[in-house]
Structures are given as structure tokens and as C-alpha cells.
Short mmCIF file of C-alpha atoms in Angstrom, two decimals:
data_model
loop_
_atom_site.label_atom_id
_atom_site.label_comp_id
_atom_site.label_asym_id
_atom_site.label_seq_id
_atom_site.Cartn_x
_atom_site.Cartn_y
_atom_site.Cartn_z
CA MET A 131 -4.92 -40.62 -5.49
CA LYS A 132 -7.89 -40.28 -2.52
CA TYR A 133 -8.87 -36.53 -4.21
CA THR A 134 -8.21 -33.77 -6.61
CA LYS A 135 -7.55 -30.21 -6.93
CA GLU A 136 -11.58 -29.58 -7.49
CA ASP A 137 -12.05 -31.84 -4.57
CA ILE A 138 -10.16 -29.48 -2.75
CA LEU A 139 -11.46 -26.10 -4.32
CA LYS A 140 -15.41 -27.42 -3.57
CA TRP A 141 -13.93 -28.10 0.21
CA LEU A 142 -12.41 -24.49 0.50
CA GLU A 143 -16.17 -23.40 -0.66
CA VAL A 144 -16.61 -23.36 3.01
CA VAL A 145 -14.10 -20.85 3.89
CA LYS A 146 -15.43 -17.00 3.28
CA ASP A 147 -13.97 -13.71 3.69
CA PRO A 148 -14.21 -12.87 7.31
CA GLU A 149 -15.18 -9.09 6.55
CA ILE A 150 -17.64 -10.14 3.51
CA PRO A 151 -18.95 -13.71 4.61
CA VAL A 152 -20.99 -13.79 1.23
CA ILE A 153 -18.13 -15.28 -0.97
CA SER A 154 -15.76 -17.52 -0.79
CA LEU A 155 -12.66 -17.23 -1.46
CA VAL A 156 -12.15 -19.59 -4.12
CA ASP A 157 -14.75 -16.79 -5.35
CA LEU A 158 -12.70 -14.29 -3.95
CA GLY A 159 -9.88 -15.19 -6.07
CA VAL A 160 -7.00 -15.13 -3.20
CA ILE A 161 -6.35 -18.95 -3.88
CA THR A 162 -3.57 -18.52 -6.23
CA ASN A 163 -2.92 -22.76 -6.64
CA ILE A 164 -2.95 -25.87 -6.05
CA ASP A 165 -0.97 -28.92 -6.22
CA ILE A 166 -1.06 -32.52 -4.90
CA GLY A 167 2.51 -34.04 -4.42
CA PRO A 168 2.88 -37.78 -4.58
CA ASP A 169 2.65 -38.33 -1.41
CA ASP A 170 -1.22 -37.24 -1.66
CA LYS A 171 0.14 -33.82 0.35
CA VAL A 172 -2.19 -30.87 -0.60
CA LEU A 173 0.24 -27.75 -1.26
CA VAL A 174 -2.45 -24.38 -1.31
CA ASP A 175 -0.45 -20.93 -2.14
CA MET A 176 -2.89 -17.73 -1.31
CA THR A 177 -2.18 -14.11 -1.53
CA PRO A 178 -3.60 -11.46 -0.05
CA THR A 179 -6.01 -8.97 -1.68
CA PHE A 180 -4.30 -5.98 0.06
CA VAL A 181 -0.75 -6.29 0.71
CA GLY A 182 -1.17 -4.92 4.42
CA CYS A 183 -4.74 -7.05 4.75
CA PRO A 184 -4.98 -8.19 8.87
CA ALA A 185 -7.20 -10.72 7.21
CA ILE A 186 -4.81 -13.10 5.58
CA ASP A 187 -3.39 -14.84 8.68
CA TYR A 188 -7.45 -15.49 10.11
CA MET A 189 -7.79 -16.78 6.27
CA LYS A 190 -4.86 -19.33 6.33
CA LYS A 191 -5.39 -20.78 9.71
CA GLU A 192 -9.22 -21.46 8.26
CA VAL A 193 -8.50 -23.34 4.94
CA GLU A 194 -5.56 -25.33 7.27
CA GLU A 195 -8.78 -26.15 9.56
CA VAL A 196 -10.97 -27.42 6.96
CA LEU A 197 -7.72 -29.74 5.58
CA ALA A 198 -7.00 -30.93 9.20
CA ALA A 199 -10.41 -31.56 9.08
CA LYS A 200 -10.42 -33.72 5.96
CA SER A 201 -6.64 -35.40 7.58
CA VAL A 202 -4.92 -34.73 5.15
CA LYS A 203 -1.12 -33.78 4.93
CA PHE A 204 -1.29 -29.48 3.84
CA ASP A 205 1.58 -27.25 2.94
CA VAL A 206 -0.55 -23.55 2.83
CA ARG A 207 1.68 -20.87 1.91
CA VAL A 208 1.09 -17.30 1.28
CA SER A 209 2.95 -15.02 -1.38
CA PHE A 210 2.95 -12.44 -3.82
CA LYS A 211 4.40 -15.24 -6.43
CA SER A 212 1.39 -14.89 -7.92
CA HIS A 213 -0.61 -11.58 -6.81
CA TRP A 214 -4.34 -11.04 -6.68
CA ASN A 215 -6.30 -8.36 -7.95
CA SER A 216 -9.78 -7.09 -9.11
CA ASN A 217 -10.51 -9.69 -12.05
CA ARG A 218 -9.59 -12.83 -10.44
CA ILE A 219 -13.10 -12.37 -8.14
CA THR A 220 -15.31 -14.95 -10.00
CA GLU A 221 -19.41 -14.41 -11.86
CA LYS A 222 -20.27 -16.20 -8.59
CA GLY A 223 -18.42 -13.84 -6.19
CA ARG A 224 -19.17 -10.62 -8.28
CA THR A 225 -22.87 -12.10 -8.22
CA ALA A 226 -22.50 -12.39 -4.24
CA LEU A 227 -21.19 -9.25 -3.56
CA LYS A 228 -23.84 -7.57 -5.12
CA LYS A 229 -26.53 -9.47 -3.23
CA PHE A 230 -24.55 -8.24 -0.34
CA ARG A 231 -25.36 -4.75 -2.08
CA LEU A 232 -21.64 -4.07 -2.39
CA THR A 233 -20.71 -3.39 -5.61
CA PRO A 234 -18.40 -5.62 -8.00
CA PRO A 235 -15.53 -4.23 -9.29
CA ALA A 236 -15.58 -3.66 -13.20
CA ARG A 237 -13.35 -5.59 -15.19
CA TYR A 238 -10.50 -3.83 -16.71
CA GLN A 239 -8.32 -4.65 -19.22
CA VAL A 240 -4.21 -3.63 -18.88
CA PHE A 241 -4.94 -1.49 -15.44
CA PRO A 242 -7.80 0.17 -14.43
CA ASP A 243 -9.07 3.01 -15.23
CA LEU A 244 -10.09 5.38 -11.69
CA ASP A 245 -12.59 7.08 -13.78
CA ILE A 246 -14.64 3.93 -13.34
CA LEU A 247 -14.94 4.51 -10.14
CA LYS A 248 -16.37 7.69 -10.00
CA HIS A 249 -19.53 6.63 -11.93
CA ALA A 250 -19.99 2.62 -9.88
CA THR A 251 -23.16 1.16 -10.86
CA CYS A 252 -25.55 1.20 -7.27
CA PRO A 253 -25.88 -2.31 -6.17
CA ASN A 254 -29.29 -0.73 -4.56
CA CYS A 255 -30.96 0.70 -7.98
CA ASP A 256 -28.35 -0.01 -10.47
CA SER A 257 -28.39 3.70 -11.46
CA GLN A 258 -25.11 5.15 -13.28
CA ASP A 259 -25.82 8.63 -11.22
CA THR A 260 -23.37 8.06 -8.13
CA GLU A 261 -20.32 9.79 -7.05
CA MET A 262 -17.18 8.70 -5.48
CA LYS A 263 -16.79 10.13 -1.50
CA SER A 264 -13.87 8.43 -0.63
CA PRO A 265 -11.28 5.83 -2.08
CA PHE A 266 -10.87 4.52 1.01
CA GLY A 267 -13.98 2.76 3.21
CA PRO A 268 -14.41 0.56 6.17
CA THR A 269 -11.76 -2.09 5.30
CA LEU A 270 -8.79 -1.68 2.40
CA CYS A 271 -10.55 -3.28 -0.43
CA ARG A 272 -13.64 -1.18 -0.20
CA SER A 273 -14.44 2.40 -1.27
CA LEU A 274 -17.31 4.85 -0.57
CA HIS A 275 -19.48 6.17 -3.01
CA TYR A 276 -23.22 7.93 -2.78
CA CYS A 277 -26.02 7.56 -5.16
CA ASN A 278 -27.68 10.72 -6.77
CA ASN A 279 -30.82 8.29 -8.07
CA CYS A 280 -31.97 6.47 -5.04
CA ARG A 281 -29.81 8.32 -2.72
CA GLN A 282 -28.21 6.06 -0.67
CA ALA A 283 -24.50 5.47 0.46
CA PHE A 284 -23.12 2.26 -0.70
CA GLU A 285 -19.46 1.09 -1.18
CA GLN A 286 -17.50 -1.01 -3.78
CA PHE A 287 -15.03 -3.17 -4.12
CA LYS A 288 -12.43 -1.40 -5.13
CA PRO A 289 -10.56 -2.40 -8.80
CA VAL A 290 -6.97 -2.70 -7.80
CA MET B 258 23.36 -9.78 -9.33
CA LYS B 259 24.82 -12.54 -7.27
CA GLY B 260 27.94 -10.65 -5.97
CA ASN B 261 28.40 -9.63 -2.49
CA GLN B 262 28.80 -5.74 -3.58
CA SER B 263 25.61 -5.28 -5.47
CA GLN B 264 23.51 -7.51 -2.72
CA SER B 265 24.71 -4.45 -0.89
CA ALA B 266 23.23 -1.93 -2.99
CA LEU B 267 20.06 -3.80 -3.44
CA LYS B 268 19.73 -4.02 0.53
CA LYS B 269 20.41 -0.31 0.92
CA LEU B 270 17.40 0.46 -2.02
CA LEU B 271 15.25 -1.72 0.32
CA TYR B 272 15.74 -0.34 3.65
CA ASN B 273 15.14 3.36 1.67
CA ILE B 274 11.94 2.39 1.12
CA ALA B 275 10.94 0.09 3.75
CA ASP B 276 11.84 2.46 6.02
CA ASP B 277 10.08 5.52 4.22
CA LEU B 278 6.50 3.22 4.38
CA LEU B 279 6.91 2.32 7.58
CA ILE B 280 7.64 6.01 9.14
CA LEU B 281 4.60 7.75 7.37
CA GLY B 282 2.84 4.81 7.75
CA HIS B 283 3.12 5.67 11.61
CA ARG B 284 2.65 9.16 11.21
CA ASN B 285 -0.49 8.69 8.91
CA SER B 286 -2.08 6.08 11.68
CA GLU B 287 -1.31 9.20 14.43
CA TRP B 288 -4.39 10.76 12.48
CA THR B 289 -6.81 7.63 13.37
CA GLY B 290 -9.53 9.35 16.25
CA ILE B 291 -8.75 12.90 15.14
CA GLY B 292 -8.54 13.38 11.86
CA PRO B 293 -11.22 16.31 10.16
CA LEU B 294 -13.51 14.54 8.56
CA LEU B 295 -14.76 10.54 9.59
CA GLU B 296 -13.38 10.33 5.37
CA GLU B 297 -10.56 11.74 6.16
CA ASP B 298 -10.04 9.84 9.74
CA ILE B 299 -10.57 6.55 7.86
CA ALA B 300 -8.35 7.72 4.85
CA PHE B 301 -5.65 8.04 6.68
CA SER B 302 -6.32 5.00 8.82
CA SER B 303 -5.94 3.00 5.69
CA MET B 304 -3.40 4.48 3.97
CA ALA B 305 -1.08 3.95 7.19
CA GLN B 306 -2.41 0.33 7.16
CA ASP B 307 -1.27 0.26 3.45
CA LYS B 308 2.23 1.31 3.84
CA ILE B 309 2.81 -0.42 7.12
CA GLY B 310 1.62 -3.52 5.64
CA GLN B 311 4.05 -2.87 2.20
CA SER B 312 6.56 -1.74 4.40
CA LEU B 313 6.69 -5.60 6.23
CA ALA B 314 6.57 -6.98 2.42
CA ILE B 315 10.04 -4.79 1.47
CA TYR B 316 11.45 -6.26 5.48
CA GLU B 317 10.56 -9.77 3.93
CA LEU B 318 12.54 -9.78 1.18
CA LEU B 319 15.50 -7.77 3.37
CA HIS B 320 15.05 -10.81 5.82
CA GLN B 321 15.04 -13.38 2.74
CA LEU B 322 18.39 -12.00 1.96
CA GLY B 323 19.86 -12.61 5.73
CA GLU B 324 18.60 -9.45 7.54
CA PRO B 325 17.08 -10.31 10.37
CA HIS B 326 13.62 -10.25 11.35
CA PRO B 327 11.20 -7.79 9.91
CA ASP B 328 10.10 -7.17 13.91
CA THR B 329 13.56 -7.42 14.48
CA VAL B 330 14.25 -4.02 12.10
CA ALA B 331 11.04 -2.63 12.71
CA PHE B 332 11.53 -1.62 16.62
CA MET B 333 14.34 -2.21 17.86
CA ARG B 334 16.99 -0.02 15.53
CA ASN B 335 17.72 3.22 16.51
CA ALA B 336 16.81 6.28 14.40
CA ASN B 337 20.73 6.66 12.95
CA GLN B 338 19.58 2.79 11.63
CA PHE B 339 16.87 4.12 9.77
CA HIS B 340 17.28 5.08 6.58
CA ASN B 341 14.02 6.86 5.61
CA CYS B 342 14.24 10.85 4.14
CA GLN B 343 13.61 13.08 6.52
CA LEU B 344 10.57 14.34 5.50
CA VAL B 345 8.18 11.44 6.29
CA GLU B 346 9.66 11.78 10.25
CA LEU B 347 8.15 15.15 10.54
CA PRO B 348 5.23 15.44 12.71
CA ILE B 349 2.34 15.13 11.53
CA GLY B 350 1.58 18.98 11.84
CA GLU B 351 -1.83 20.41 10.81
CA TYR B 352 -4.07 18.66 8.60
CA GLN B 353 -2.88 20.46 5.34
CA PHE B 354 0.30 19.50 6.11
CA SER B 355 0.00 16.15 6.66
CA LEU B 356 -1.78 16.45 3.20
CA VAL B 357 0.94 17.97 1.37
CA ARG B 358 3.15 15.43 2.43
CA HIS B 359 1.40 12.34 1.04
CA PHE B 360 0.71 14.68 -2.06
CA LEU B 361 4.23 14.69 -2.68
CA PHE B 362 5.92 11.66 -1.08
CA ASP B 363 2.99 9.03 -2.63
CA HIS B 364 3.34 10.89 -5.71
CA SER B 365 7.49 9.54 -5.56
CA LEU B 366 6.42 6.18 -4.43
CA LEU B 367 3.83 4.81 -7.39
CA LEU B 368 6.30 6.48 -10.09
CA ARG B 369 9.05 4.49 -7.94
CA PHE B 370 7.17 0.92 -7.43
CA GLN B 371 6.02 1.61 -11.42
CA GLY B 372 10.20 1.76 -12.26
CA LEU B 373 10.55 -0.93 -9.97
CA THR B 374 8.11 -3.24 -11.83
CA ASP B 375 11.07 -3.58 -14.33
CA SER B 376 13.53 -4.36 -11.74
CA SER B 377 16.06 -6.88 -12.54
CA TYR B 378 15.45 -8.28 -9.28
CA GLU B 379 12.07 -10.27 -9.39
CA PRO B 380 10.88 -10.49 -6.28
CA LEU B 381 11.48 -6.76 -5.86
CA ALA B 382 10.11 -6.47 -9.48
CA GLN B 383 6.71 -9.00 -8.39
CA VAL B 384 5.66 -7.02 -5.33
CA SER B 385 6.10 -4.06 -7.30
CA GLN B 386 3.52 -4.73 -9.58
CA LYS B 387 1.26 -5.60 -6.55
CA LEU B 388 1.63 -2.20 -4.96
CA VAL B 389 1.11 -0.11 -7.97
CA GLY B 390 -2.66 -0.96 -8.14
CA GLU B 391 -3.08 -0.03 -3.86
CA LEU B 392 -0.72 3.07 -4.52
CA ARG B 393 -2.91 4.42 -7.12
CA TYR B 394 -5.21 5.64 -4.37
CA HIS B 395 -3.36 7.04 -2.40
CA VAL B 396 -2.41 8.97 -5.27
CA MET B 397 -6.15 9.46 -6.21
CA HIS B 398 -6.77 10.34 -2.99
CA ALA B 399 -3.85 13.26 -2.15
CA ASP B 400 -4.77 14.84 -6.08
CA SER B 401 -8.37 15.30 -5.08
CA PHE B 402 -7.98 16.99 -1.46
CA ILE B 403 -5.27 19.48 -3.81
CA ARG B 404 -7.20 20.35 -6.00
CA GLN B 405 -10.08 20.80 -3.99
CA LEU B 406 -8.27 22.63 -1.03
CA GLY B 407 -6.13 24.28 -3.77
CA THR B 408 -9.45 26.08 -5.45
CA ALA B 409 -11.79 26.19 -2.83
CA ASN B 410 -11.39 29.77 -1.09
CA GLU B 411 -8.43 32.45 0.50
CA ASP B 412 -7.75 30.36 4.09
CA SER B 413 -7.54 26.80 2.17
CA ILE B 414 -5.03 28.08 -0.70
CA GLY B 415 -3.28 30.38 1.79
CA ARG B 416 -2.79 27.55 4.27
CA MET B 417 -1.97 24.70 1.39
CA GLN B 418 0.84 27.20 -0.17
CA THR B 419 2.35 27.49 3.03
CA ALA B 420 2.55 23.87 3.67
CA LEU B 421 3.50 22.98 0.08
CA ASP B 422 6.53 25.50 0.82
CA ILE B 423 7.89 24.29 4.03
CA ALA B 424 7.25 20.49 2.82
CA VAL B 425 9.19 21.01 -0.82
CA PRO B 426 12.70 21.31 0.18
CA TYR B 427 12.19 18.22 2.39
CA ALA B 428 10.64 16.12 -0.36
CA LEU B 429 13.44 17.40 -2.84
CA GLY B 430 15.67 15.16 -0.36
CA ILE B 431 13.43 12.26 -0.91
CA PHE B 432 16.11 11.15 -3.75
CA GLU B 433 18.95 11.70 -2.27
CA LYS B 434 21.52 9.69 -3.48
CA SER B 435 23.38 6.55 -1.85
CA PRO B 436 26.88 5.88 -2.78
CA GLU B 437 25.43 2.64 -4.48
CA GLU B 438 23.72 5.08 -6.87
CA GLU B 439 25.93 3.91 -9.68
CA GLN B 440 25.68 0.54 -8.99
CA ILE B 441 21.88 -0.09 -8.67
CA ILE B 442 21.81 1.99 -11.84
CA SER B 443 24.57 -0.55 -14.04
CA GLU B 444 22.78 -3.57 -12.62
CA GLY B 445 19.11 -3.17 -13.24
CA ILE B 446 18.18 -2.78 -9.99
CA PHE B 447 16.30 0.43 -10.65
CA THR B 448 16.24 3.03 -13.12
CA GLY B 449 17.27 5.87 -10.51
CA GLU B 450 16.67 8.34 -7.89
CA GLN B 451 17.42 11.24 -11.18
CA ASN B 452 14.97 9.59 -13.33
CA LEU B 453 12.66 9.53 -10.72
CA TYR B 454 12.78 13.21 -9.51
CA ASP B 455 12.59 14.22 -12.90
CA ALA B 456 9.14 12.27 -13.45
CA TRP B 457 8.47 13.43 -9.96
CA CYS B 458 8.59 16.88 -11.13
CA ARG B 459 6.19 16.46 -13.93
CA GLU B 460 3.03 14.68 -11.98
CA ILE B 461 3.32 16.85 -9.07
CA SER B 462 3.20 20.24 -11.22
CA LYS B 463 0.28 18.31 -13.34
CA THR B 464 -1.68 18.52 -10.54
CA THR B 465 -0.63 22.14 -8.87
CA SER B 466 -1.54 23.67 -12.31
CA LEU B 467 -5.09 22.98 -12.02
CA THR B 468 -4.91 25.11 -8.52
CA SER B 469 -4.10 28.40 -7.42
CA LEU B 470 -1.24 26.78 -5.30
CA LYS B 471 2.42 27.74 -6.67
CA LEU B 472 4.49 25.02 -6.48
CA PRO B 473 7.55 26.40 -5.17
CA GLU B 474 11.22 26.34 -7.32
CA LEU B 475 12.39 22.91 -7.43
CA ASN B 476 16.22 23.71 -7.15
CA PRO B 477 17.92 20.19 -6.19
CA GLU B 478 20.64 22.70 -4.42
CA GLN B 479 17.86 23.16 -1.33
CA ALA B 480 17.35 19.94 -0.87
CA ILE B 481 17.37 18.99 3.00
CA THR B 482 19.19 15.39 2.57
CA GLY B 483 21.03 13.33 5.34
CA GLY B 484 18.20 11.13 5.98
CA ARG B 485 19.23 8.31 3.45
CA GLN B 486 22.78 8.03 5.87
CA GLY B 487 21.15 7.73 8.69
CA LYS B 488 20.76 11.70 9.86
CA HIS B 489 17.32 12.57 11.05
CA THR B 490 15.51 15.29 12.74
CA LYS B 491 15.27 14.77 16.53
CA HIS B 492 11.50 14.00 15.76
CA LEU B 493 12.19 10.49 14.86
CA GLN B 494 14.12 8.85 17.68
CA LEU B 495 10.45 10.24 19.54
CA LEU B 496 8.31 8.43 17.50
CA LEU B 497 10.65 5.44 17.31
CA ASP B 498 10.68 4.95 21.14
CA GLU B 499 6.66 5.07 20.90
CA MET B 500 6.58 3.22 18.37
CA ALA B 501 8.67 0.23 20.33
CA GLU B 502 7.53 0.95 23.79
CA VAL B 503 5.30 -1.60 23.67
CA PHE B 504 7.30 -4.47 21.85
CA LYS B 505 10.43 -3.38 23.76
CA LEU B 506 8.58 -4.67 27.00
CA GLU B 507 9.11 -8.03 26.27
CA PRO B 508 10.84 -8.70 22.90
CA GLY B 509 10.62 -12.36 22.69
CA ALA B 510 6.43 -11.73 23.30
CA GLU B 511 4.19 -14.26 21.40
CA TRP B 512 1.27 -11.99 20.07
#
């Protein structure tokens, strides 16, 4: 075998979320599985963050381009078999989101308690004295908040 | 679950769900650019995007069961071939009407998908798990506005009450049973409309009880039904004509 799953994950790190260009698809957790077939064919499974996410086709194309550039045979599939949730975002991804001034989604057990949304930690001053303005923001995966401490509007990557 | 008969029952349920999502998604999108507040413009546009994406996921399941391509199903049918309840096809009206419809419908939708996470049809159970997480935000949005406008002042309470009185008989039509209902239940595809209706009554009352709004009597005999059998108001065909206008110019076009 010429390459391993780890190699492929490393290659795919260059593919970023088109709306949040600081986080890779790997750290976002939308790459759900990688298999290497007996003929060295690379099988990549992906799943969208939100079912209606219009960026998934674009992301799939970018993944295919990276694999094509490495001259490997591949098949990239989008499915809901293993579906995305915000706990799939890696620590590295969370740090990148915060640096981008986007509050990372709180980790949760079983399912997210929506009360955590109402007191999202401000990515600018770390205050929890914040309020949610709307569960819907500029993209499907973000909500709008306001910080009473530093008096800045901010956004959170929604826990789902 | 493999027999032809149960497959037709399954398809019927999937069409009911997907058509509701597509049509309400389209109606929500009509608020894009004209929402009463910027945040609400964004919220209705986001919910439109979510719902149309969700309808696609269900039409894909139907496609895997041998039904035509999702684009064909969405754009090429006439009103009498749609299985959505009449509630979702009504024009957006004034903001309070769209809000009340969103509240009444989305509670039923969240409960429906929560129930379907246990469906015997595994692909549907998988998609449902995914959708439940998204729909919680829709319900949260609806509840927060019902609470605010249902307690704010005489004007807002009056407007919301009028909208509620008009919308409730249509909302009761969400739970219209199809002839396949018994089979859907016995095959374990879904726990059925009656269970869903009971849970829905409890959920919506919980929210309205925190406001000055009076929930009209929930009498199933007053339900406005027919949508699940293809009987619709005149508004649906007009919506479909508009929605499919571009598609029908060149049905095979590559976009």
C-alpha cells in the first residue's frame, strides 16, 4: 500500500470550510470514514453539517480535487449513514473557531440542552453574561448573540 | 417491511412528510427580503433553506425506493399529486400568521421526526435522527416569539389570537390519516397520527399557557382535511407554478 488513512487525512487538511476558512473539513468532522480498497482506491465518506447546507457539493468537489492531484483512484460519497453533530469538531478545530471569533459549540451528552445557547461564552472577552439574539445567523450552522460585558455582537457555531 | 403493500404505505408517509417540508420551505422563503426585522428575515430564510434541504433528503429516500428523481418530483407534479396538508400551502399572510403557522406546524414536525428515529425503516430512522437536532432550533424560535408576542401588548396579543383562531383548524389537518395508516403502525414504520396529535396538543399548550393567548378548542371534527389525498386550496397550484417556472423552461438543463 502506497498510502495510509493517516496520509489521506493529512492531505485533506488543506480543504477548508468555504464559509469558515480557518477550519479544515477534517477538524470540522464532516469526513466520517476513509477506506482504502485492495486496489488502492480511496473511499471517502462525507456528511453535511446541516441537511440543507449548500456548501456540501462544493466541499465534495474540493476533496475530489485534492485526491485527483495526488493521482489516486477515489470515490467520494455523501451520506447520512454516520451523521454529523457538533461534538465531532476536534479540539484543534475549536481553537481555530475561537481565534476566528466564533464561539465553538459547547460539548454535550446525549443531546444539547438549548439553555446553553442563551449563555454562550463571548469569544472576545470570555464573559458568560451574554444573550442569544436569534438561533439563525448568516449560515445555517451559526446563531446570533450579544455580549453584555464587552458590548459586542458575536456568533456561535450552533451545538447540534 | 419488504412487501409491495407496505412499500406503498411507506412511500405514502414519505410523500406526506417531504411535500409538507417543500411547500412550507417555499412559503418561508417568501419572507426573504421583506421580513419585519432583519433577524426575522434571516430566520425565515434559514428555516426555508433547512426545510427544502430536508425535503430533498426525504425525496432521495423515495428515489431509492424507485420513485422519480427529486427534481422531477418537486417540479413536475400538479397540485392534486401533492400530499401536503393544507396548512403549509396557505399564503404567508401577515407576519403573525406565518409565525403562528410555523409554531403549530414545527411542533408537529419535531415530534414526528422524534417518533421516526425508532422507525422500522432504517434509512428513515437515520435521517430523522439528523433532522431532530436541526428542528429543535425551529421550535425554539417559534416558542420564543409566541411567548414574546403573546404577552407583549393588546395589539400583539390580538393579532396573534386572530391568527391562531384561523390556523388551528388547518393545523388539525396535519394529522389526517391515510388509508395506509393501520399498516404504517403495524409495520412499525411510525407510531401513527393519533399518537402524534396527542403529543402535539400537550406541547403547544405548554407554550401558549405561558401567554395571554387562548388555544382554540382542539376538536378533531373541525379539522380541515383533504391535503393528504391531493385536495388543496387554490393557493397550492399558484405556488407550484411560480416555484417551477424556471425549471419548466428547460427541464433537462444542467445548472
